[in-house]
Amino acid sequence: MQHIYFTEEHQLFRESLKEFLKKEVSPYIDKWEESGKIDRFIWKKFGEMGYFGLAIPEADGGLDLDLFYTVIFLEELQKINSGGFAAAMWAHAYLAMTHLKKNASNELRKEYLEPSVLGDKIGCLGVSEPFGGSDVAGMRTTAVKDGDSYIINGSKTFITNGVYCDYMIVAAKTDPAAGNKGITIFVVDRHSKGVSANKLNKLGWRASDTAELAFDNVKVPATHILGEIGKGFTYIMQAFALERLVMGINAHARADYAIEYALQYMSERETFGKKINQYQALRHKIADLYADMDMCREYNYSVAHKLQLGQYVVKEATISKLRSTKMADEVIYECLQFLGGYGYMEDYPMARLLRDSRLGPIGGGTSEILREIIAKMVVDKKEYSVPKS
């Protein structure tokens, strides 16, 4: 099928990725969901296939491909029925590695970015805090200069890959009196003295490790600063548009997967002598769900296209996440209903899909926060522009 955003090369990449996930990932998903730990070998395989380097410059070992390869990567990860596994992969590639790609020195690129592309090192992003959540400027973690180093104290929470990672991209206040102009981003080795991680017990995303991190007098070299001192808030704001679009794309993809599965089930399930996909009430419900999903999907593609062109899509990406995650929860809830009692059984995918999807309206900025951002732009006519570095 021809598409205005996807070329023949994109479609070939999709088919290759599907085959890879089916062969190399799907057989292990139930094991990783049960254990809460993803085996290290799969990270290396992703690296060997170039999947972590889709958006990374060739000089750093990446492929430097357009954003729609990333769209495909995200979509197909949602169709193996493990939101946790998908989150571990994209949090590494599009949260941690994004900051290295944009602001790391040559030395840090060699030490962290290139091994991340190869799957030899796993990264996480530490911004959210137990008392801060979406209030980035209100973070309490501090970094105090000590000669040629900084001493970091504080905590982070809800950090994907935080337990089993090799390094952390950590935001801390180097000048607490300066508000959001006093935040700096550091690369911190996971096994640095004073770093500890507590694994959180979650409703969904069970294959991934989500941590509460503590930093107790952690000494970090000044050379591990990403970009400029005091510019951390700007860097975080610049990355938010991509993160929210990523979560919007994830949402439409898992809703699409839920509909596909429900349709397959309905084509096989019979009641009162006919397949249940022949009942008008169910057919019309599917029509509504598909329409909602497809509208979000096409909108998300348009936002990805704008981002690819270099536009600052803060409003569009915020809308993407707000509406797509809400839509996905509603679609999956209804698709579970189509399966009747089987939808409630763990042997079928809908129960896990429902749990995993529920994080969508929470992570990466709650829906309430997103509505306020949109309201400022629509009601108060506030204009957002690319933050000045």
PDB file of C-alpha atoms in Angstrom, residues 91-286:
ATOM      1  CA  ALA A  91      13.727   4.718  26.688  1.00  0.00           C
ATOM      2  CA  HIS A  92      17.326   3.750  25.971  1.00  0.00           C
ATOM      3  CA  ALA A  93      17.287   4.928  22.351  1.00  0.00           C
ATOM      4  CA  TYR A  94      15.073   8.031  22.569  1.00  0.00           C
ATOM      5  CA  LEU A  95      15.438   9.290  26.134  1.00  0.00           C
ATOM      6  CA  ALA A  96      18.983   8.545  27.290  1.00  0.00           C
ATOM      7  CA  MET A  97      20.682   8.490  23.890  1.00  0.00           C
ATOM      8  CA  THR A  98      18.891  11.629  22.671  1.00  0.00           C
ATOM      9  CA  HIS A  99      20.695  13.712  25.285  1.00  0.00           C
ATOM     10  CA  LEU A 100      24.044  12.124  24.427  1.00  0.00           C
ATOM     11  CA  LYS A 101      23.432  12.718  20.727  1.00  0.00           C
ATOM     12  CA  LYS A 102      22.632  16.397  21.185  1.00  0.00           C
ATOM     13  CA  ASN A 103      24.978  17.517  23.937  1.00  0.00           C
ATOM     14  CA  ALA A 104      27.769  15.024  24.688  1.00  0.00           C
ATOM     15  CA  SER A 105      31.419  15.979  24.219  1.00  0.00           C
ATOM     16  CA  ASN A 106      33.556  13.934  21.849  1.00  0.00           C
ATOM     17  CA  GLU A 107      34.967  12.020  24.794  1.00  0.00           C
ATOM     18  CA  LEU A 108      31.529  11.192  26.195  1.00  0.00           C
ATOM     19  CA  ARG A 109      30.295  10.182  22.762  1.00  0.00           C
ATOM     20  CA  LYS A 110      33.104   7.645  22.534  1.00  0.00           C
ATOM     21  CA  GLU A 111      32.577   6.418  26.078  1.00  0.00           C
ATOM     22  CA  TYR A 112      28.762   6.244  26.134  1.00  0.00           C
ATOM     23  CA  LEU A 113      27.004   6.985  22.846  1.00  0.00           C
ATOM     24  CA  GLU A 114      28.897   4.618  20.569  1.00  0.00           C
ATOM     25  CA  PRO A 115      28.579   1.655  22.987  1.00  0.00           C
ATOM     26  CA  SER A 116      24.865   2.528  23.334  1.00  0.00           C
ATOM     27  CA  VAL A 117      24.393   2.263  19.578  1.00  0.00           C
ATOM     28  CA  LEU A 118      26.023  -1.181  19.681  1.00  0.00           C
ATOM     29  CA  GLY A 119      23.916  -2.353  22.613  1.00  0.00           C
ATOM     30  CA  ASP A 120      27.001  -2.741  24.802  1.00  0.00           C
ATOM     31  CA  LYS A 121      25.792  -0.101  27.257  1.00  0.00           C
ATOM     32  CA  ILE A 122      22.252   0.587  28.451  1.00  0.00           C
ATOM     33  CA  GLY A 123      21.129   4.064  29.479  1.00  0.00           C
ATOM     34  CA  CYS A 124      18.288   5.655  31.408  1.00  0.00           C
ATOM     35  CA  LEU A 125      17.043   9.211  31.916  1.00  0.00           C
ATOM     36  CA  GLY A 126      16.636  10.511  35.457  1.00  0.00           C
ATOM     37  CA  VAL A 127      14.454  13.624  35.649  1.00  0.00           C
ATOM     38  CA  SER A 128      11.257  12.814  37.624  1.00  0.00           C
ATOM     39  CA  GLU A 129      11.508  12.938  41.395  1.00  0.00           C
ATOM     40  CA  PRO A 130       9.356  11.632  44.276  1.00  0.00           C
ATOM     41  CA  PHE A 131       8.225  15.179  45.120  1.00  0.00           C
ATOM     42  CA  GLY A 132       8.421  16.685  41.634  1.00  0.00           C
ATOM     43  CA  GLY A 133       6.818  14.525  38.988  1.00  0.00           C
ATOM     44  CA  SER A 134       6.029  16.740  36.002  1.00  0.00           C
ATOM     45  CA  ASP A 135       7.388  19.828  37.794  1.00  0.00           C
ATOM     46  CA  VAL A 136      10.894  19.687  36.339  1.00  0.00           C
ATOM     47  CA  ALA A 137      11.871  23.120  37.648  1.00  0.00           C
ATOM     48  CA  GLY A 138      10.945  22.029  41.171  1.00  0.00           C
ATOM     49  CA  MET A 139      13.478  19.199  41.360  1.00  0.00           C
ATOM     50  CA  ARG A 140      15.464  18.877  44.588  1.00  0.00           C
ATOM     51  CA  THR A 141      18.477  16.841  43.475  1.00  0.00           C
ATOM     52  CA  THR A 142      21.608  18.956  43.768  1.00  0.00           C
ATOM     53  CA  ALA A 143      25.111  18.885  42.303  1.00  0.00           C
ATOM     54  CA  VAL A 144      27.703  20.879  44.252  1.00  0.00           C
ATOM     55  CA  LYS A 145      31.064  21.693  42.678  1.00  0.00           C
ATOM     56  CA  ASP A 146      34.040  20.079  44.423  1.00  0.00           C
ATOM     57  CA  GLY A 147      37.298  20.842  42.602  1.00  0.00           C
ATOM     58  CA  ASP A 148      37.183  19.117  39.222  1.00  0.00           C
ATOM     59  CA  SER A 149      34.085  17.153  40.197  1.00  0.00           C
ATOM     60  CA  TYR A 150      30.490  17.574  41.374  1.00  0.00           C
ATOM     61  CA  ILE A 151      28.857  15.881  44.366  1.00  0.00           C
ATOM     62  CA  ILE A 152      25.297  14.776  43.599  1.00  0.00           C
ATOM     63  CA  ASN A 153      22.677  14.225  46.299  1.00  0.00           C
ATOM     64  CA  GLY A 154      18.989  13.507  45.820  1.00  0.00           C
ATOM     65  CA  SER A 155      16.611  10.995  44.307  1.00  0.00           C
ATOM     66  CA  LYS A 156      14.732  10.157  41.117  1.00  0.00           C
ATOM     67  CA  THR A 157      11.738   7.917  40.593  1.00  0.00           C
ATOM     68  CA  PHE A 158       9.802   6.049  37.891  1.00  0.00           C
ATOM     69  CA  ILE A 159      13.055   5.620  35.935  1.00  0.00           C
ATOM     70  CA  THR A 160      12.809   3.044  33.138  1.00  0.00           C
ATOM     71  CA  ASN A 161      16.016   0.938  32.915  1.00  0.00           C
ATOM     72  CA  GLY A 162      17.153   2.433  36.225  1.00  0.00           C
ATOM     73  CA  VAL A 163      18.034  -0.887  37.882  1.00  0.00           C
ATOM     74  CA  TYR A 164      19.953  -2.710  35.162  1.00  0.00           C
ATOM     75  CA  CYS A 165      21.407   0.203  33.182  1.00  0.00           C
ATOM     76  CA  ASP A 166      25.107   1.017  32.803  1.00  0.00           C
ATOM     77  CA  TYR A 167      24.765   4.795  32.932  1.00  0.00           C
ATOM     78  CA  MET A 168      22.234   7.459  33.837  1.00  0.00           C
ATOM     79  CA  ILE A 169      21.478  10.841  32.318  1.00  0.00           C
ATOM     80  CA  VAL A 170      20.754  12.785  35.510  1.00  0.00           C
ATOM     81  CA  ALA A 171      19.350  16.292  35.915  1.00  0.00           C
ATOM     82  CA  ALA A 172      20.431  18.144  39.049  1.00  0.00           C
ATOM     83  CA  LYS A 173      20.483  21.702  40.359  1.00  0.00           C
ATOM     84  CA  THR A 174      23.932  23.250  40.245  1.00  0.00           C
ATOM     85  CA  ASP A 175      22.473  26.629  41.287  1.00  0.00           C
ATOM     86  CA  PRO A 176      19.272  26.120  43.332  1.00  0.00           C
ATOM     87  CA  ALA A 177      18.704  29.884  43.632  1.00  0.00           C
ATOM     88  CA  ALA A 178      18.495  30.238  39.832  1.00  0.00           C
ATOM     89  CA  GLY A 179      15.322  28.173  39.436  1.00  0.00           C
ATOM     90  CA  ASN A 180      15.042  26.486  36.060  1.00  0.00           C
ATOM     91  CA  LYS A 181      18.194  28.292  34.922  1.00  0.00           C
ATOM     92  CA  GLY A 182      20.230  26.433  37.527  1.00  0.00           C
ATOM     93  CA  ILE A 183      19.714  22.861  36.260  1.00  0.00           C
ATOM     94  CA  THR A 184      22.587  20.883  34.709  1.00  0.00           C
ATOM     95  CA  ILE A 185      22.625  17.416  33.143  1.00  0.00           C
ATOM     96  CA  PHE A 186      25.283  14.826  33.989  1.00  0.00           C
ATOM     97  CA  VAL A 187      26.242  11.360  32.802  1.00  0.00           C
ATOM     98  CA  VAL A 188      26.553   9.146  35.885  1.00  0.00           C
ATOM     99  CA  ASP A 189      27.890   5.601  35.890  1.00  0.00           C
ATOM    100  CA  ARG A 190      25.293   3.271  37.392  1.00  0.00           C
ATOM    101  CA  HIS A 191      27.830   1.615  39.678  1.00  0.00           C
ATOM    102  CA  SER A 192      29.353   4.830  41.023  1.00  0.00           C
ATOM    103  CA  LYS A 193      29.821   4.839  44.797  1.00  0.00           C
ATOM    104  CA  GLY A 194      26.703   6.233  46.455  1.00  0.00           C
ATOM    105  CA  VAL A 195      24.243   5.268  43.696  1.00  0.00           C
ATOM    106  CA  SER A 196      21.478   2.852  44.698  1.00  0.00           C
ATOM    107  CA  ALA A 197      18.353   1.646  42.932  1.00  0.00           C
ATOM    108  CA  ASN A 198      15.126   0.244  44.331  1.00  0.00           C
ATOM    109  CA  LYS A 199      13.053  -1.747  41.848  1.00  0.00           C
ATOM    110  CA  LEU A 200       9.407  -0.676  41.818  1.00  0.00           C
ATOM    111  CA  ASN A 201       6.504  -3.148  41.630  1.00  0.00           C
ATOM    112  CA  LYS A 202       4.209  -2.003  38.804  1.00  0.00           C
ATOM    113  CA  LEU A 203       0.719  -2.740  37.528  1.00  0.00           C
ATOM    114  CA  GLY A 204       2.042  -3.185  33.997  1.00  0.00           C
ATOM    115  CA  TRP A 205       5.234  -2.845  31.947  1.00  0.00           C
ATOM    116  CA  ARG A 206       6.432  -5.843  33.938  1.00  0.00           C
ATOM    117  CA  ALA A 207       9.282  -6.862  31.636  1.00  0.00           C
ATOM    118  CA  SER A 208      11.065  -3.555  32.168  1.00  0.00           C
ATOM    119  CA  ASP A 209      12.825  -2.469  35.330  1.00  0.00           C
ATOM    120  CA  THR A 210      11.511   0.767  36.787  1.00  0.00           C
ATOM    121  CA  ALA A 211      13.544   2.256  39.594  1.00  0.00           C
ATOM    122  CA  GLU A 212      13.624   4.743  42.386  1.00  0.00           C
ATOM    123  CA  LEU A 213      17.195   6.033  42.384  1.00  0.00           C
ATOM    124  CA  ALA A 214      19.109   7.518  45.302  1.00  0.00           C
ATOM    125  CA  PHE A 215      22.293   9.562  45.075  1.00  0.00           C
ATOM    126  CA  ASP A 216      24.301   9.809  48.304  1.00  0.00           C
ATOM    127  CA  ASN A 217      27.372  12.026  47.839  1.00  0.00           C
ATOM    128  CA  VAL A 218      27.978  10.649  44.356  1.00  0.00           C
ATOM    129  CA  LYS A 219      31.170  12.084  42.873  1.00  0.00           C
ATOM    130  CA  VAL A 220      30.942  12.837  39.153  1.00  0.00           C
ATOM    131  CA  PRO A 221      33.753  14.373  37.053  1.00  0.00           C
ATOM    132  CA  ALA A 222      32.992  17.829  35.644  1.00  0.00           C
ATOM    133  CA  THR A 223      33.838  16.341  32.245  1.00  0.00           C
ATOM    134  CA  HIS A 224      30.597  14.338  32.553  1.00  0.00           C
ATOM    135  CA  ILE A 225      28.429  17.426  32.147  1.00  0.00           C
ATOM    136  CA  LEU A 226      26.246  17.323  29.030  1.00  0.00           C
ATOM    137  CA  GLY A 227      26.279  20.643  27.199  1.00  0.00           C
ATOM    138  CA  GLU A 228      26.574  23.776  29.292  1.00  0.00           C
ATOM    139  CA  ILE A 229      26.186  24.302  33.022  1.00  0.00           C
ATOM    140  CA  GLY A 230      22.727  25.657  33.835  1.00  0.00           C
ATOM    141  CA  LYS A 231      21.195  24.704  30.475  1.00  0.00           C
ATOM    142  CA  GLY A 232      19.648  21.434  31.626  1.00  0.00           C
ATOM    143  CA  PHE A 233      16.065  22.693  31.761  1.00  0.00           C
ATOM    144  CA  THR A 234      16.367  23.916  28.178  1.00  0.00           C
ATOM    145  CA  TYR A 235      17.697  20.566  27.022  1.00  0.00           C
ATOM    146  CA  ILE A 236      14.880  18.718  28.793  1.00  0.00           C
ATOM    147  CA  MET A 237      12.223  20.971  27.236  1.00  0.00           C
ATOM    148  CA  GLN A 238      13.729  20.441  23.778  1.00  0.00           C
ATOM    149  CA  ALA A 239      13.494  16.659  24.230  1.00  0.00           C
ATOM    150  CA  PHE A 240       9.915  16.650  25.533  1.00  0.00           C
ATOM    151  CA  ALA A 241       8.350  17.055  22.080  1.00  0.00           C
ATOM    152  CA  LEU A 242       9.996  13.855  20.829  1.00  0.00           C
ATOM    153  CA  GLU A 243       9.195  11.955  24.024  1.00  0.00           C
ATOM    154  CA  ARG A 244       5.510  12.889  23.863  1.00  0.00           C
ATOM    155  CA  LEU A 245       5.293  12.028  20.182  1.00  0.00           C
ATOM    156  CA  VAL A 246       6.947   8.681  20.918  1.00  0.00           C
ATOM    157  CA  MET A 247       4.230   7.941  23.475  1.00  0.00           C
ATOM    158  CA  GLY A 248       1.520   9.063  21.060  1.00  0.00           C
ATOM    159  CA  ILE A 249       2.852   6.737  18.367  1.00  0.00           C
ATOM    160  CA  ASN A 250       3.105   3.898  20.883  1.00  0.00           C
ATOM    161  CA  ALA A 251      -0.541   4.470  21.764  1.00  0.00           C
ATOM    162  CA  HIS A 252      -1.954   4.338  18.256  1.00  0.00           C
ATOM    163  CA  ALA A 253       0.175   1.271  17.508  1.00  0.00           C
ATOM    164  CA  ARG A 254      -1.041  -0.731  20.500  1.00  0.00           C
ATOM    165  CA  ALA A 255      -4.643   0.263  19.740  1.00  0.00           C
ATOM    166  CA  ASP A 256      -4.122  -0.967  16.174  1.00  0.00           C
ATOM    167  CA  TYR A 257      -2.741  -4.239  17.522  1.00  0.00           C
ATOM    168  CA  ALA A 258      -5.729  -4.650  19.863  1.00  0.00           C
ATOM    169  CA  ILE A 259      -8.176  -4.138  16.990  1.00  0.00           C
ATOM    170  CA  GLU A 260      -6.299  -6.577  14.765  1.00  0.00           C
ATOM    171  CA  TYR A 261      -6.352  -9.228  17.483  1.00  0.00           C
ATOM    172  CA  ALA A 262     -10.021  -8.651  18.269  1.00  0.00           C
ATOM    173  CA  LEU A 263     -10.960  -8.913  14.596  1.00  0.00           C
ATOM    174  CA  GLN A 264      -9.090 -12.209  14.264  1.00  0.00           C
ATOM    175  CA  TYR A 265     -10.814 -13.579  17.359  1.00  0.00           C
ATOM    176  CA  MET A 266     -14.229 -12.386  16.184  1.00  0.00           C
ATOM    177  CA  SER A 267     -13.747 -14.028  12.794  1.00  0.00           C
ATOM    178  CA  GLU A 268     -13.290 -17.409  14.533  1.00  0.00           C
ATOM    179  CA  ARG A 269     -15.659 -17.198  17.513  1.00  0.00           C
ATOM    180  CA  GLU A 270     -19.226 -18.445  16.926  1.00  0.00           C
ATOM    181  CA  THR A 271     -22.351 -17.893  18.976  1.00  0.00           C
ATOM    182  CA  PHE A 272     -25.894 -18.938  18.082  1.00  0.00           C
ATOM    183  CA  GLY A 273     -24.699 -20.354  14.792  1.00  0.00           C
ATOM    184  CA  LYS A 274     -22.764 -17.399  13.373  1.00  0.00           C
ATOM    185  CA  LYS A 275     -19.433 -15.674  13.745  1.00  0.00           C
ATOM    186  CA  ILE A 276     -19.580 -12.790  16.184  1.00  0.00           C
ATOM    187  CA  ASN A 277     -18.119 -10.419  13.600  1.00  0.00           C
ATOM    188  CA  GLN A 278     -21.505 -10.596  11.895  1.00  0.00           C
ATOM    189  CA  TYR A 279     -23.412  -8.980  14.746  1.00  0.00           C
ATOM    190  CA  GLN A 280     -24.221  -5.397  13.824  1.00  0.00           C
ATOM    191  CA  ALA A 281     -23.710  -4.049  17.337  1.00  0.00           C
ATOM    192  CA  LEU A 282     -20.145  -5.392  17.401  1.00  0.00           C
ATOM    193  CA  ARG A 283     -19.374  -4.420  13.804  1.00  0.00           C
ATOM    194  CA  HIS A 284     -20.412  -0.825  14.451  1.00  0.00           C
ATOM    195  CA  LYS A 285     -18.409  -0.689  17.668  1.00  0.00           C
ATOM    196  CA  ILE A 286     -15.325  -1.883  15.763  1.00  0.00           C
TER     197      ILE A 286
END
